Amino acid sequence: MRIILLGKPGGGKGTQAKMLTERLGIPQISTGDILREAVKHQTPLGIEAKKFMDAGLLVPDCLIKDLIKERLSQEDTKDGFIFDGFPRNLAQARDLEQISGDLGFSIDKVVYIDVPTEKIVRRLSGRRTCSCGAVYHVESNPPEEQGVCDACGGTLYQRDDDKEDVIKARIEQYEKQTKPLIDHYDEKGILVTIDGDQPIDDVFSEIMKKIGA
Ligand code: ADP
Ligand code: ADP
Ligand code: ZN
């Protein structure tokens, strides 16, 4: 199965992607995680992307297109995948249509996780991240031991872009660039809408039900 997770920053895409990966046995492809790794290792992509990420802006589409092509050339994506954070605008959706045409696959479902904007700042400012990709929340989803990742024992950190001034810019980018994708995929008849403002396990059950998995 090939799935796109769509929704505001902090809407729960990463959290649900991890759970879906385990249940369905297909990889999560998080462009945000891939970019953060590139920044950490100061690759040419990372050096270029950092400026945009620090400002809460989208990284240029051409860089993302190359990154996606490279990721989809890897063997583990052959039987399906979960896109988390891609596509982020209509140009990227069109890039994906071109890539999927070339490779001969199609997207089965676009899962739109709907969370009211007023909940987003709290979600993002309380988020704690591990370099292994695991995400926690200081209130709604704390790790067993404060500051330590349950999955790998790593030290949790607060992302620089999860601070209040950058959060504002990211929400603005979402409204302008990403939101139009909801109609785009609805028109294609592959959109399912999920109430993201409920406990994590309930969001997951609703997704499983609506994608028919
Ligand atoms: P996204 O990948 O869409 O930015 P995340 O999955 O990283 O979102 O979630 C953002 C924050 O909200 C994290 O701290 C996460 O633990 C928390 N969170 C995720 N889903 C829920 C939920 N259903 N209820 C409350 N908090 C949640
Ligand atoms: P969140 O989980 O809060 O939605 P992400 O980890 O997906 O955030 O993205 C963090 C940052 O990485 C974005 O603000 C943006 O700068 C960059 N980014 C991630 N995915 C993309 C993408 N598909 N296109 C452009 N920029 C992206
Ligand atoms: Zn970890």
Tab-separated table of C-alpha atoms in Angstrom, residues 55-213:
chain	number	residue	atom	x	y	z
A	55	ALA	CA	13.163	30.106	8.871
A	56	GLY	CA	10.186	27.721	8.824
A	57	LEU	CA	10.028	27.896	5.021
A	58	LEU	CA	9.743	25.039	2.560
A	59	VAL	CA	12.970	23.709	1.089
A	60	PRO	CA	13.058	24.244	-2.734
A	61	ASP	CA	11.031	21.691	-4.701
A	62	CYS	CA	13.922	20.589	-6.942
A	63	LEU	CA	15.947	19.421	-3.922
A	64	ILE	CA	12.958	17.511	-2.574
A	65	LYS	CA	12.290	15.893	-5.947
A	66	ASP	CA	15.848	14.518	-6.136
A	67	LEU	CA	15.638	13.304	-2.554
A	68	ILE	CA	12.376	11.441	-3.225
A	69	LYS	CA	13.667	9.873	-6.447
A	70	GLU	CA	16.746	8.631	-4.624
A	71	ARG	CA	14.693	7.237	-1.734
A	72	LEU	CA	12.227	5.467	-4.045
A	73	SER	CA	15.094	3.816	-5.899
A	74	GLN	CA	15.808	1.804	-2.756
A	75	GLU	CA	14.562	-1.751	-2.621
A	76	ASP	CA	12.569	-1.490	0.639
A	77	THR	CA	10.027	0.840	-0.988
A	78	LYS	CA	8.992	-1.615	-3.694
A	79	ASP	CA	5.954	-3.027	-1.871
A	80	GLY	CA	4.720	0.268	-0.498
A	81	PHE	CA	5.572	3.192	1.772
A	82	ILE	CA	4.150	5.968	3.893
A	83	PHE	CA	4.992	9.517	2.871
A	84	ASP	CA	5.171	11.761	5.939
A	85	GLY	CA	5.606	15.427	5.067
A	86	PHE	CA	5.661	15.019	1.282
A	87	PRO	CA	4.207	16.403	-0.938
A	88	ARG	CA	3.995	19.844	0.674
A	89	ASN	CA	2.596	21.869	-2.257
A	90	LEU	CA	1.007	21.413	-5.671
A	91	ALA	CA	4.349	21.498	-7.512
A	92	GLN	CA	5.579	18.592	-5.392
A	93	ALA	CA	2.319	16.717	-5.991
A	94	ARG	CA	2.944	17.092	-9.723
A	95	ASP	CA	6.562	15.966	-9.314
A	96	LEU	CA	5.245	12.893	-7.540
A	97	GLU	CA	2.775	12.223	-10.353
A	98	GLN	CA	5.667	12.310	-12.808
A	99	ILE	CA	7.861	10.040	-10.699
A	100	SER	CA	5.068	7.542	-10.070
A	101	GLY	CA	4.254	7.487	-13.795
A	102	ASP	CA	7.910	6.775	-14.610
A	103	LEU	CA	8.202	4.051	-11.977
A	104	GLY	CA	4.737	2.631	-12.676
A	105	PHE	CA	2.976	2.927	-9.315
A	106	SER	CA	0.083	4.963	-7.960
A	107	ILE	CA	-0.860	6.350	-4.558
A	108	ASP	CA	-3.669	4.357	-2.906
A	109	LYS	CA	-4.782	6.731	-0.152
A	110	VAL	CA	-4.121	10.232	1.116
A	111	VAL	CA	-4.819	10.386	4.841
A	112	TYR	CA	-5.631	13.913	5.970
A	113	ILE	CA	-5.238	14.208	9.735
A	114	ASP	CA	-7.355	17.159	10.796
A	115	VAL	CA	-6.393	19.055	13.979
A	116	PRO	CA	-7.657	22.547	14.896
A	117	THR	CA	-4.982	25.255	14.539
A	118	GLU	CA	-5.399	26.370	18.165
A	119	LYS	CA	-4.092	22.968	19.313
A	120	ILE	CA	-1.004	23.111	17.132
A	121	VAL	CA	1.239	25.482	19.103
A	122	ARG	CA	0.876	23.342	22.218
A	123	ARG	CA	1.571	20.164	20.269
A	124	LEU	CA	4.734	21.597	18.713
A	125	SER	CA	6.124	23.447	21.717
A	126	GLY	CA	5.740	20.301	23.872
A	127	ARG	CA	7.223	17.984	21.252
A	128	ARG	CA	10.479	16.220	22.096
A	129	THR	CA	12.345	14.404	19.358
A	130	CYS	CA	14.981	11.671	19.217
A	131	SER	CA	17.581	11.406	16.476
A	132	CYS	CA	16.211	7.886	15.809
A	133	GLY	CA	13.016	9.540	14.574
A	134	ALA	CA	10.836	8.793	17.613
A	135	VAL	CA	8.597	11.629	18.829
A	136	TYR	CA	7.179	12.331	22.280
A	137	HIS	CA	5.165	15.037	23.978
A	138	VAL	CA	5.878	16.330	27.463
A	139	GLU	CA	2.172	16.122	28.385
A	140	SER	CA	0.246	13.874	26.010
A	141	ASN	CA	2.914	11.291	25.187
A	142	PRO	CA	5.850	11.406	27.626
A	143	PRO	CA	8.673	8.840	27.526
A	144	GLU	CA	8.993	6.459	30.469
A	145	GLU	CA	12.037	8.317	31.715
A	146	GLN	CA	12.108	12.085	31.233
A	147	GLY	CA	14.368	13.169	28.375
A	148	VAL	CA	15.261	9.610	27.336
A	149	CYS	CA	13.969	7.796	24.231
A	150	ASP	CA	11.987	4.601	25.006
A	151	ALA	CA	12.941	3.141	21.639
A	152	CYS	CA	16.732	3.602	21.624
A	153	GLY	CA	17.831	5.184	24.928
A	154	GLY	CA	18.968	8.353	23.097
A	155	THR	CA	18.712	11.850	24.576
A	156	LEU	CA	15.596	13.760	23.541
A	157	TYR	CA	15.843	17.321	22.249
A	158	GLN	CA	13.561	20.164	21.254
A	159	ARG	CA	13.788	20.966	17.548
A	160	ASP	CA	14.933	24.553	16.854
A	161	ASP	CA	11.939	25.031	14.568
A	162	ASP	CA	9.571	23.967	17.374
A	163	LYS	CA	10.127	27.354	19.063
A	164	GLU	CA	7.281	29.834	18.915
A	165	ASP	CA	8.448	32.327	16.254
A	166	VAL	CA	9.306	29.613	13.724
A	167	ILE	CA	6.076	27.728	14.502
A	168	LYS	CA	4.130	30.761	13.248
A	169	ALA	CA	5.977	30.782	9.933
A	170	ARG	CA	5.435	27.045	9.487
A	171	ILE	CA	1.691	27.321	10.068
A	172	GLU	CA	1.591	30.144	7.518
A	173	GLN	CA	3.449	28.003	4.964
A	174	TYR	CA	0.979	25.199	5.602
A	175	GLU	CA	-2.016	27.461	5.003
A	176	LYS	CA	-0.601	28.915	1.794
A	177	GLN	CA	1.163	25.947	0.232
A	178	THR	CA	0.054	22.642	1.691
A	179	LYS	CA	-3.663	23.114	2.371
A	180	PRO	CA	-4.605	23.187	-1.363
A	181	LEU	CA	-3.497	19.547	-1.520
A	182	ILE	CA	-6.607	18.539	0.415
A	183	ASP	CA	-8.854	19.533	-2.515
A	184	HIS	CA	-6.339	18.246	-5.035
A	185	TYR	CA	-6.496	14.705	-3.631
A	186	ASP	CA	-10.189	14.882	-2.821
A	187	GLU	CA	-10.851	15.529	-6.500
A	188	LYS	CA	-8.849	12.426	-7.327
A	189	GLY	CA	-11.132	10.453	-5.004
A	190	ILE	CA	-8.352	9.079	-2.782
A	191	LEU	CA	-8.647	11.394	0.249
A	192	VAL	CA	-9.792	10.175	3.656
A	193	THR	CA	-10.243	12.645	6.514
A	194	ILE	CA	-9.371	11.639	10.064
A	195	ASP	CA	-10.216	13.423	13.305
A	196	GLY	CA	-6.703	14.058	14.657
A	197	ASP	CA	-7.967	15.662	17.845
A	198	GLN	CA	-8.420	12.440	19.812
A	199	PRO	CA	-6.058	10.102	21.672
A	200	ILE	CA	-3.200	8.684	19.586
A	201	ASP	CA	-4.564	5.104	19.568
A	202	ASP	CA	-8.019	6.303	18.475
A	203	VAL	CA	-6.520	8.282	15.589
A	204	PHE	CA	-4.683	5.121	14.568
A	205	SER	CA	-7.843	2.967	14.668
A	206	GLU	CA	-9.722	5.489	12.557
A	207	ILE	CA	-6.918	5.511	9.973
A	208	MET	CA	-6.796	1.698	9.790
A	209	LYS	CA	-10.552	1.561	9.336
A	210	LYS	CA	-10.691	4.238	6.648
A	211	ILE	CA	-7.794	2.916	4.569
A	212	GLY	CA	-9.333	-0.532	4.731
A	213	ALA	CA	-6.123	-2.117	6.001
